[in-house]
Structure formats: C-alpha cells, structure tokens
CSV table of C-alpha atoms in Angstrom, one decimal:
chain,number,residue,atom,x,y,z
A,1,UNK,CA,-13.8,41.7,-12.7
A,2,UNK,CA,-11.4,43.3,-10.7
A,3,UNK,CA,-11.6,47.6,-11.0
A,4,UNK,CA,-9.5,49.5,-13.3
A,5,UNK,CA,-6.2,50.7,-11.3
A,6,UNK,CA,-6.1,47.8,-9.3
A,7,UNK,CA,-4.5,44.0,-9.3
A,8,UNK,CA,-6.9,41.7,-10.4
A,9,UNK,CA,-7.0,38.5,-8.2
A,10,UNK,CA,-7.2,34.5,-7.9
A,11,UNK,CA,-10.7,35.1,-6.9
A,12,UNK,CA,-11.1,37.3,-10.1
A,13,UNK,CA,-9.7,35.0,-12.8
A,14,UNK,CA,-12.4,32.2,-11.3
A,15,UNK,CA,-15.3,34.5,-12.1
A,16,UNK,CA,-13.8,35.4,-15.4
A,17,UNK,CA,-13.5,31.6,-15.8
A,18,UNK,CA,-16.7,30.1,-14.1
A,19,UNK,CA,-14.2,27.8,-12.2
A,20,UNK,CA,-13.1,27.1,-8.3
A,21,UNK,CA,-10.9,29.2,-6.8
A,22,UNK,CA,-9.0,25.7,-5.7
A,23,UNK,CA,-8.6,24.8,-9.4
A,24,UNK,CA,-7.0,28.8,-10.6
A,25,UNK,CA,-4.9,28.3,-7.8
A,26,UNK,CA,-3.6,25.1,-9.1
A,27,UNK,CA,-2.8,26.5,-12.4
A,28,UNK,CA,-0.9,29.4,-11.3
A,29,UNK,CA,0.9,27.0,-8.8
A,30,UNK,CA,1.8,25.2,-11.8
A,31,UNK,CA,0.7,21.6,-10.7
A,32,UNK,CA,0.0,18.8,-12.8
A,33,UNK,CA,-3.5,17.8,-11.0
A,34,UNK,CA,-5.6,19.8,-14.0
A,35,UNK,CA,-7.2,19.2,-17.5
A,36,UNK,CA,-5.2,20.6,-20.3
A,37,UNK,CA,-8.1,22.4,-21.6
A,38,UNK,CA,-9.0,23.6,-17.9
A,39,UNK,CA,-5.4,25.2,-18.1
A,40,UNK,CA,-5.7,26.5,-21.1
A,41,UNK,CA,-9.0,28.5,-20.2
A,42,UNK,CA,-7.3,29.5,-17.2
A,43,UNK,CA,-4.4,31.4,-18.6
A,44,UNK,CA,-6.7,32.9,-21.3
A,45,UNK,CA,-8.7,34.6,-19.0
A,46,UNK,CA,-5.5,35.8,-17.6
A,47,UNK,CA,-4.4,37.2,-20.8
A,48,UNK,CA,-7.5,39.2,-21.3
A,49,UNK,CA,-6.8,40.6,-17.9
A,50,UNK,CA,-3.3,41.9,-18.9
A,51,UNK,CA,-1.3,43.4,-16.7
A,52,UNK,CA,-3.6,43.5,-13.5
A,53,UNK,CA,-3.8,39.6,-13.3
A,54,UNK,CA,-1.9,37.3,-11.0
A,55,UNK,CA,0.8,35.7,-12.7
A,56,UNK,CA,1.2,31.5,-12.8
A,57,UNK,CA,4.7,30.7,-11.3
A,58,UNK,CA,7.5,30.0,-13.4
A,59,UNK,CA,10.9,28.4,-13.7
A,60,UNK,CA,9.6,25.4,-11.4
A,61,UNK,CA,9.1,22.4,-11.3
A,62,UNK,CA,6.0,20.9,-10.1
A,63,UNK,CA,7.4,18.9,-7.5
A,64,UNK,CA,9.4,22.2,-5.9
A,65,UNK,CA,7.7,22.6,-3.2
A,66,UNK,CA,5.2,20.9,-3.2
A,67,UNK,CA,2.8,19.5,-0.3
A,68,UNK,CA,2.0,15.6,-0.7
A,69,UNK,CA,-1.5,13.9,1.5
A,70,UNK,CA,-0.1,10.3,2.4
A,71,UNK,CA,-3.4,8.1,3.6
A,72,UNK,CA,-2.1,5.2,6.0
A,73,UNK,CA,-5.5,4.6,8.0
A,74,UNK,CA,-3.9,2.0,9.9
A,75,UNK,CA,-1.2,1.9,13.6
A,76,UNK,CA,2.5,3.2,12.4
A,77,UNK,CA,3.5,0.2,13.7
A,78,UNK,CA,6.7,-1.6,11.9
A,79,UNK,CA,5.4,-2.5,8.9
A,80,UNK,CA,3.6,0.6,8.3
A,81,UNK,CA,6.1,2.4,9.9
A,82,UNK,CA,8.6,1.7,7.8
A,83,UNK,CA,6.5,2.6,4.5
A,84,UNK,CA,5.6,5.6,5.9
A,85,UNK,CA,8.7,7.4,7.0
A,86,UNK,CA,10.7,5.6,3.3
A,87,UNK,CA,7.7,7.9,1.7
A,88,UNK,CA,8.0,11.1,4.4
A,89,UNK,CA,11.8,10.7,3.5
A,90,UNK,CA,11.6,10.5,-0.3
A,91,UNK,CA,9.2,13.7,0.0
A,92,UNK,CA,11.8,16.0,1.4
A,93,UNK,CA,14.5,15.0,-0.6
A,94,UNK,CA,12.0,16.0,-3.5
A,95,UNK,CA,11.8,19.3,-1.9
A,96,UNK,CA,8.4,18.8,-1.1
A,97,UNK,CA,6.6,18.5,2.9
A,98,UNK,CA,4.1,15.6,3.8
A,99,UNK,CA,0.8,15.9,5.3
A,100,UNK,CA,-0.1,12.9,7.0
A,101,UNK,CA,-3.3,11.2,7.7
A,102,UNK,CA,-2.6,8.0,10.1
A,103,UNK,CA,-4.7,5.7,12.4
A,104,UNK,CA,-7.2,3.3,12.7
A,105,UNK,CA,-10.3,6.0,13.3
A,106,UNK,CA,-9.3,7.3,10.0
A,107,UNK,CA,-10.6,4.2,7.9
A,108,UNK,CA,-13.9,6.1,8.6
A,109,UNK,CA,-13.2,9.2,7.3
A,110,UNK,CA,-13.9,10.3,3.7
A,111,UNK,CA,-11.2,12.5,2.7
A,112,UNK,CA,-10.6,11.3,-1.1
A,113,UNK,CA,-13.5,13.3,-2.5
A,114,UNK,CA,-12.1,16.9,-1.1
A,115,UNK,CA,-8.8,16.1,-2.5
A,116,UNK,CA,-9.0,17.4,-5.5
A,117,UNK,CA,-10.5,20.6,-4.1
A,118,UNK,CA,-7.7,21.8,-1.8
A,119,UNK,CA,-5.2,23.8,-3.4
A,120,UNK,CA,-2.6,23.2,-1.3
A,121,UNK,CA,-2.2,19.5,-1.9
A,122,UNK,CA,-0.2,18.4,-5.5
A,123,UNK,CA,-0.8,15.1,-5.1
A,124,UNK,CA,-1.5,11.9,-2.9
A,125,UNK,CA,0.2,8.3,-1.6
A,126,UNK,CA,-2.3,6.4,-0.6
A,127,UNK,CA,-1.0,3.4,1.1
A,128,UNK,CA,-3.3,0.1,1.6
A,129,UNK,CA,-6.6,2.3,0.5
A,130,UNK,CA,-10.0,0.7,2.5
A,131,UNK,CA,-11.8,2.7,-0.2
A,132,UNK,CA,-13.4,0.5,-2.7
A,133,UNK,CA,-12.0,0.6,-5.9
A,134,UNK,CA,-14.4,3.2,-8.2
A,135,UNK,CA,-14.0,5.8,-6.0
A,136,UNK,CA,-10.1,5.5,-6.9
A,137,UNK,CA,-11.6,5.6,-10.6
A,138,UNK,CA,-13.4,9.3,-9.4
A,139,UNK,CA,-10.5,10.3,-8.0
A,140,UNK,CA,-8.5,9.5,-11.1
A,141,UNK,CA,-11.1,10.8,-13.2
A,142,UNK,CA,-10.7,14.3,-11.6
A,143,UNK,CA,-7.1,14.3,-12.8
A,144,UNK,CA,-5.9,14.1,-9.2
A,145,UNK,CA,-2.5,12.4,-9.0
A,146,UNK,CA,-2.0,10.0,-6.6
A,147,UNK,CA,-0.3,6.7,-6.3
A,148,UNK,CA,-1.4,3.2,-4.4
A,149,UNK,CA,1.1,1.5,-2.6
A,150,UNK,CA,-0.2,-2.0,-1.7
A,151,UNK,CA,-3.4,-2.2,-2.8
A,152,UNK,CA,-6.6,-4.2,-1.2
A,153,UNK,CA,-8.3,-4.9,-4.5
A,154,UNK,CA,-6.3,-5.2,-8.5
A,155,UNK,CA,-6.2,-1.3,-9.2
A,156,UNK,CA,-8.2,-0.7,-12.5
A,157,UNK,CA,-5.0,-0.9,-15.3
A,158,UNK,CA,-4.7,3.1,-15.1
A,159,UNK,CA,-4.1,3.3,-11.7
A,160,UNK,CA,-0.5,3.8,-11.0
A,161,UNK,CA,0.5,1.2,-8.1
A,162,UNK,CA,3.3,-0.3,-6.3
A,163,UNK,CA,3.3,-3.6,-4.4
A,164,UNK,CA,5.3,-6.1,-3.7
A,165,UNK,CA,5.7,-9.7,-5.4
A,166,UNK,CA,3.0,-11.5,-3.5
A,167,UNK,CA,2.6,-13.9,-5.7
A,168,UNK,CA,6.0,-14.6,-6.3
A,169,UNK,CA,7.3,-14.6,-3.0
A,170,UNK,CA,4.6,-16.9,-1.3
A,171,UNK,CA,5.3,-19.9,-3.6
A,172,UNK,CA,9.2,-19.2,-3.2
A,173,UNK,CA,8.3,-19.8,0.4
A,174,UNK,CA,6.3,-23.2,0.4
A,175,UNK,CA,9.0,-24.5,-2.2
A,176,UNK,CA,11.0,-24.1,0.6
A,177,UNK,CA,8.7,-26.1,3.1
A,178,UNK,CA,8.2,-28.4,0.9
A,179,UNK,CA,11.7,-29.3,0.0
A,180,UNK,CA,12.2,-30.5,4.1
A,181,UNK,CA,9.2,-32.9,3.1
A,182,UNK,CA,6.1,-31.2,4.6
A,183,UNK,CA,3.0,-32.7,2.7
A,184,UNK,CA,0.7,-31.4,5.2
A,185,UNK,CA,0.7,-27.8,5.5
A,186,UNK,CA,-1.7,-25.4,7.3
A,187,UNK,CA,-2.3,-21.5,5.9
A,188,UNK,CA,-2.9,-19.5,8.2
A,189,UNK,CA,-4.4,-17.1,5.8
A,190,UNK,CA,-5.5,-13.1,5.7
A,191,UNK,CA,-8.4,-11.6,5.2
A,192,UNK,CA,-10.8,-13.0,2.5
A,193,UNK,CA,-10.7,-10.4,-0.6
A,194,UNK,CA,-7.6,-8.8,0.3
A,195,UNK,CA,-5.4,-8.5,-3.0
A,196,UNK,CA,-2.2,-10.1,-1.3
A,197,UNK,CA,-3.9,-12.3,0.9
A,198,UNK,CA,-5.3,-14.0,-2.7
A,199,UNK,CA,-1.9,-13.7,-4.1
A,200,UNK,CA,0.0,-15.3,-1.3
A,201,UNK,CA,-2.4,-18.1,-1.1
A,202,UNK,CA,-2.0,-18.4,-4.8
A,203,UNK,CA,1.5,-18.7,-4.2
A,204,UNK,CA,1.3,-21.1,-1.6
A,205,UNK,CA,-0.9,-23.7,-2.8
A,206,UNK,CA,0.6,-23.6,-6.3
A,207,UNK,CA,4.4,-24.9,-4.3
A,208,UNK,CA,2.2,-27.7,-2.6
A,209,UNK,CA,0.5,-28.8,-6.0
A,210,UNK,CA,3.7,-28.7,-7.5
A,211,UNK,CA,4.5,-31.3,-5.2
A,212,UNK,CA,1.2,-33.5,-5.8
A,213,UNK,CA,-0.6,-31.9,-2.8
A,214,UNK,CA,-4.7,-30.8,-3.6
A,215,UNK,CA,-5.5,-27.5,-1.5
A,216,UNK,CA,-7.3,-28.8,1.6
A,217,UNK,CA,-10.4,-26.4,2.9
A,218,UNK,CA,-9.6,-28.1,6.7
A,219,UNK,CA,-6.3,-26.7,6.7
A,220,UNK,CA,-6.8,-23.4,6.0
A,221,UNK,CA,-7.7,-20.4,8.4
A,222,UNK,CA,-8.9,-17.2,7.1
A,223,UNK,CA,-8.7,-14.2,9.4
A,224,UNK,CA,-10.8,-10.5,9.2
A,225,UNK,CA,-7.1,-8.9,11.1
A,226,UNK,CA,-3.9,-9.9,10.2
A,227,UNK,CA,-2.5,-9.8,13.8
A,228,UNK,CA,-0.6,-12.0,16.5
A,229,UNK,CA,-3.9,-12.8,18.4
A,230,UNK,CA,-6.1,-13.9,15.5
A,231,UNK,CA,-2.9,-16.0,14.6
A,232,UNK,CA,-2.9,-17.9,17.3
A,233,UNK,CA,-6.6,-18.4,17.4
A,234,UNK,CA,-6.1,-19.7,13.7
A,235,UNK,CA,-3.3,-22.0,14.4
A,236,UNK,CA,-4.7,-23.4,17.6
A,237,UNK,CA,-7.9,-24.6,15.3
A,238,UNK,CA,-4.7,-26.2,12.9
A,239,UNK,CA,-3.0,-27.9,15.5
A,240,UNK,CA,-6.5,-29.1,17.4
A,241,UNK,CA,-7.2,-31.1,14.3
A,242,UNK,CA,-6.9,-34.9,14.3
A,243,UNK,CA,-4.5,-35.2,12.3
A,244,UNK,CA,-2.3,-31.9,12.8
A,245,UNK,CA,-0.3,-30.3,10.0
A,246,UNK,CA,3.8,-30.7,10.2
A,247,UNK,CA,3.9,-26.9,9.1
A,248,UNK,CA,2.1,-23.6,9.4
A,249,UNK,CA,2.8,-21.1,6.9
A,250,UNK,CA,1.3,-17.8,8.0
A,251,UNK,CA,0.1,-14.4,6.0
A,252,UNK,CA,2.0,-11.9,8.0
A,253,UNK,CA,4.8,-12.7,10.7
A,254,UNK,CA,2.7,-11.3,13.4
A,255,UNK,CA,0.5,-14.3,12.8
A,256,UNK,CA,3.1,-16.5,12.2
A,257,UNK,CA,3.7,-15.1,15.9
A,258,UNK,CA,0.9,-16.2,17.4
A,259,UNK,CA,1.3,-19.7,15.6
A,260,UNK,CA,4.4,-20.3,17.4
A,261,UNK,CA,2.7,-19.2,20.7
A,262,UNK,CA,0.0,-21.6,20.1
A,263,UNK,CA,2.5,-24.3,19.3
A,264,UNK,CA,4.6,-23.5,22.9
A,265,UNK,CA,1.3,-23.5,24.7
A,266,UNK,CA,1.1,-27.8,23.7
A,267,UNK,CA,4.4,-28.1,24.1
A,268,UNK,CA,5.6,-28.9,20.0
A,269,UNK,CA,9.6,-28.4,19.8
A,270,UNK,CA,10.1,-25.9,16.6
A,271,UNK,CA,11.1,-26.8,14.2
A,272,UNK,CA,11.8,-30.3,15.7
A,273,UNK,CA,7.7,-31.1,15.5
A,274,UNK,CA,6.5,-28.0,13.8
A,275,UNK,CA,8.1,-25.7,11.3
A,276,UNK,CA,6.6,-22.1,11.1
A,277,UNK,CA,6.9,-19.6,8.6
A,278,UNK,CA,5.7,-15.8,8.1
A,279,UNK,CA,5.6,-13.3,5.2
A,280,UNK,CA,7.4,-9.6,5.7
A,281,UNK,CA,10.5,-9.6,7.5
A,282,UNK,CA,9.5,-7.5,10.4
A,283,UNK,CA,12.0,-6.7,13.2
A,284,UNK,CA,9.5,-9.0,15.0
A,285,UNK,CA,10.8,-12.2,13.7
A,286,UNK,CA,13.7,-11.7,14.3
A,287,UNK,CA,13.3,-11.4,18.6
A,288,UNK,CA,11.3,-15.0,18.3
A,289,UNK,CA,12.9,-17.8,19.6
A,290,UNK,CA,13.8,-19.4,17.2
A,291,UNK,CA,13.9,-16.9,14.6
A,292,UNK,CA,11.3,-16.7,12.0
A,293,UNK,CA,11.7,-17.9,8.8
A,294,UNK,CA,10.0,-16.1,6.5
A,295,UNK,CA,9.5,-13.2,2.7
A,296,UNK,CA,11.3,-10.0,2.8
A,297,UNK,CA,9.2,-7.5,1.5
A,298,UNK,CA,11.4,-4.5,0.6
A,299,UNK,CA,8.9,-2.1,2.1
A,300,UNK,CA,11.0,1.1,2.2
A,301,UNK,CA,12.0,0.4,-1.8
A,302,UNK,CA,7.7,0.7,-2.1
A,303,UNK,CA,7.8,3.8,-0.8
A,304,UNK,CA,10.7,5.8,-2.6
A,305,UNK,CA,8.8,4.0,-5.5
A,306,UNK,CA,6.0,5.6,-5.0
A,307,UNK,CA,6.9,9.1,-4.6
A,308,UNK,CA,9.1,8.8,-7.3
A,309,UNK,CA,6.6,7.9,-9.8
A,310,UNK,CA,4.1,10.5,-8.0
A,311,UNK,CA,6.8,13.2,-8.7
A,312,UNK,CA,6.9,11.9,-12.8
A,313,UNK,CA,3.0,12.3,-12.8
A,314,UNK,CA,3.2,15.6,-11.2
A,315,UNK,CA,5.7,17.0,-14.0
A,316,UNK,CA,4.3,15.5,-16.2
A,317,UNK,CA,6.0,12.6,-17.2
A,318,UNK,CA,4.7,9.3,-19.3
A,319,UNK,CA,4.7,6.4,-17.1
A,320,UNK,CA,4.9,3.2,-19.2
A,321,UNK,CA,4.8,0.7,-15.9
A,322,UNK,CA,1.7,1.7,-14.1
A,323,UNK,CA,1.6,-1.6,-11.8
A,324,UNK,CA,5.2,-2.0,-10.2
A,325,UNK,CA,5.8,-5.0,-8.3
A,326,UNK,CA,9.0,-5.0,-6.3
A,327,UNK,CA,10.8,-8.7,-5.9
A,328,UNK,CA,10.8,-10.1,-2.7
A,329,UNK,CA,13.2,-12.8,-1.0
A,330,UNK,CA,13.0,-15.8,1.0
A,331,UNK,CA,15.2,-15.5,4.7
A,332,UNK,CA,15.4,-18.8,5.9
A,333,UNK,CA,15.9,-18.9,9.6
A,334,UNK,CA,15.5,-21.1,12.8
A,335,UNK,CA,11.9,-21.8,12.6
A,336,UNK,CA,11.6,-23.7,9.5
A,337,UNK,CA,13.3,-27.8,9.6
A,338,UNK,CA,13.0,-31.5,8.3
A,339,UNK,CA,9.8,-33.4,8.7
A,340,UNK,CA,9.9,-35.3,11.7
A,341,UNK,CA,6.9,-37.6,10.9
C-alpha cells in the first residue's frame, strides 16, 4: 500500500490485487488482452485507493498506439516478404508499431508462453505458426489476442485465422491441366501434415477424378521443404519413371522451379513435352522461361486481413467469421500446353 501523502503506483495496485504487474499495466493501458472480471478487480482496487492511484487511460482506443509481436520464423524472402511488410504496413496505418520476430533460428525459440506476460505487447500475428496447435489453445485461453495467418494445422474453431483458398485454388488449377488432356499428372507435393499442402492435394486430385483419373501413389512426391532444390529432386524421381507423367503440378512455384530445371537438364521442350505448373504467384515465375503458370494467392490482402481483425479483437469487437479464406486465381501462362502424347 503506497504511504499516506504520496501517489500510489502500478506496483501498488498489484499487491492490493494479488495480480502481475504485466496484467495492471494492461488494464490501465486499456487493452483488450484481459478477463472481464480481472478488469473489474483491477479498477476496484483503484477505487479504494482514491486519489493516490494511477489512473487507466481514457478516450482511446485500444489499437492507438499500440505495439503488435508478428512471429514469421521463416527467410523474408518473397512470399513471406510480401505478408510481412502488407502486416508492418496495416499496423502503422492503425497507429500502432510492429515488433518483429523473423528467421529460421527462431522456429526454436519459445516465445508464445511470455506473451501474455509483457505489458508492452496488445496483441500478436502469428504467421505460419510451427507451434503445435494446444499451445495456440493456451495462448487463447490466457485471453491473449492474436491472429493466424496461414496456418500448418485446422486452427481449433475459436481461433481467429486467415488463409488463403487452398482448396479451391488447387483444383481450379488441375481443371485447367486437364482440360489440355493431361491424364497422367505428377504432384510434386509439400510437406506431409501441412494444412495447405493437404488442401492443395485435395484440390488436385479431386480435378483428376473428375476426369476419371484414381490418385496414383507413384506419381506423387512429398517433400519435408517446400523449395527449388527439393523440387527438382522430386520431379527428377517423376520424370525417371518408366512411363513419365505429361505434367507436373507443383506445391509452391519454387518447386515448380526446380521441376522445370529438372525437365531442361533431359532436354523435354515446355510445354511442348511437359507442362509445369506452380501455386503462389511469386515474382519468381514470372523470370522463368517460359513463364509459370500457376494460383495467385493474394498474400498482401492476408495480411491487412489480419491486422484488421486483430484490431476488432483488441477493441473489442464480435467477430462472427473466425476462419477467413481469401479467393485465389488461376494465371495461366507459358508453361502450361496441349498433350503432346
């Protein structure tokens, strides 16, 4: 208790309340991340106090100011790139600053525990989370706020994520390679147990059984990293079989990259003997020759999406569309042609 004469402070109000400094200073920063009844305790004790105790801020909005942790534990290469500086952007124009974790060496770093306990932080983005999925459910079950853009594994139902139309977008794709008369398609596929490497495989083989075609387990390739080397490792197994596939259809255009290098390196014309196709729309596809077919993802639209909605939760707005899936569209470009066998 603070002594008569003098201001009473955040310090004092926690002992008054048997609660963590971090958590007082959330309510008298006015954000969102705390329990109505915690709040209410909170500004009793403050009461009782009277005069001597530190006030709560008013006239504010939650969002004013505020400073938002974005997790990307991966390279801020184009695709993450882009996502990363849509949600840096979206911040500021909220009036609020990012702190940003970034990097492959953070995937080993637990930071979503301490969240919660840091005062200065409002809320999180967390985009691609390597976490499994109940520690989300702790982290929601702190009353943290936070929102998932593209996440590994379904996030529980009261989860608020954003993603794009996997799904969707993958079978728009093989419709399209199987309209030229492809039968006999590889996948070059993602990791096993990723969210959108199920969905786009979903996608895919659901086009081909449209068509009459039975999924195949010899021609599809699985990879542990979605990138241009393990694409071309994947495709040359495709294109070493017997009887080779007339198309590769690829989970990422970096892999669909490395498919095209594997199909230069034994000499197959594309599309004349080979069509390729990829999934995101990266600047990459564009600078192969020929140019990549292939799913825009709008990946900048995922992340003013998800500060958006993090900026509702914040002040305390209803969300009635927890799971937002953003529409994606098929660019049909040089690498993609007519069976030639």
């Amino acid at each position: 208790m603070a002594r008569p004469g003098t201001r009473a402070t955040v310090r004092d109000v926690a002992a008054e309340t048997g609660l963590s400094i971090a958590t007082v200073s959330r309510v008298l920063n006015g954000q969102a991340n705390v329990a109505p009844h915690t709040r209410e305790l909170v500004l009793r004790a403050i009461g009782r106090l009277g005069d001597q105790a530190p006030r709560p801020r008013a006239g504010q909005e939650a969002t004013a100011g505020s400073t938002i942790y974005v997790r990307c534990p991966y390279l801020l290469t184009d695709y993450f790139g882009l996502i990363v500086s849509s949600v840096g952007e979206t911040i500021e124009l909220h009036g609020g600053q990012m702190v940003l974790s970034a990097g492959e060496s953070a995937q080993h770093t637990p930071v979503l525990s301490g969240l919660p306990d840091r005062p200065d932080i409002a809320g999180a983005i967390l985009i691609l989370p390597p976490e499994p999925g109940d520690e989300l459910v702790r982290l929601r079950d702190r009353q943290f706020p936070f929102v998932v853009i593209d996440p590994r594994t379904p996030p529980p139902k009261d989860i608020v994520a954003v993603s794009a139309a996997h799904f969707a977008g993958a079978r728009k794709l093989m419709a399209h390679v199987v309209e030229l008369g492809h039968r006999r398609v590889g996948i070059v596929g993602g990791p096993v147990k990723w969210l959108p490497s199920e969905a786009r495989l979903a996608g895919y083989t659901a086009s081909l059984a449209d068509a009459g075609v039975l999924p195949s387990a010899e021609l599809l390739r699985s990879v542990r990293e979605p990138n241009s080397e393990n694409g071309y490792r994947a495709a040359c197994e495709l294109l070493d079989l017997p009887e080779r596939p007339t198309a590769l259809v690829a989970f990422n255009d970096k892999m669909a990259v490395g498919a095209l290098w594997a199909a230069a390196e034994r000499g197959l014309n594309v599309p004349g003997d080979l069509s390729v196709a990829g999934f995101d729309d990266l600047d990459l596809g564009r600078a192969t020759r020929p140019t990549l077919t292939t799913v825009r993802q709008p990946l900048q639209e995922m992340g003013r999406m998800a500060v958006t909605l993090l900026m509702r939760l914040l002040n305390r707005h209803t969300l009635e569309a927890l799971h937002v899936s953003l529409g994606t569209d098929v660019i049909v470009r040089g690498s993609t042609g007519p069976v030639s066998r």
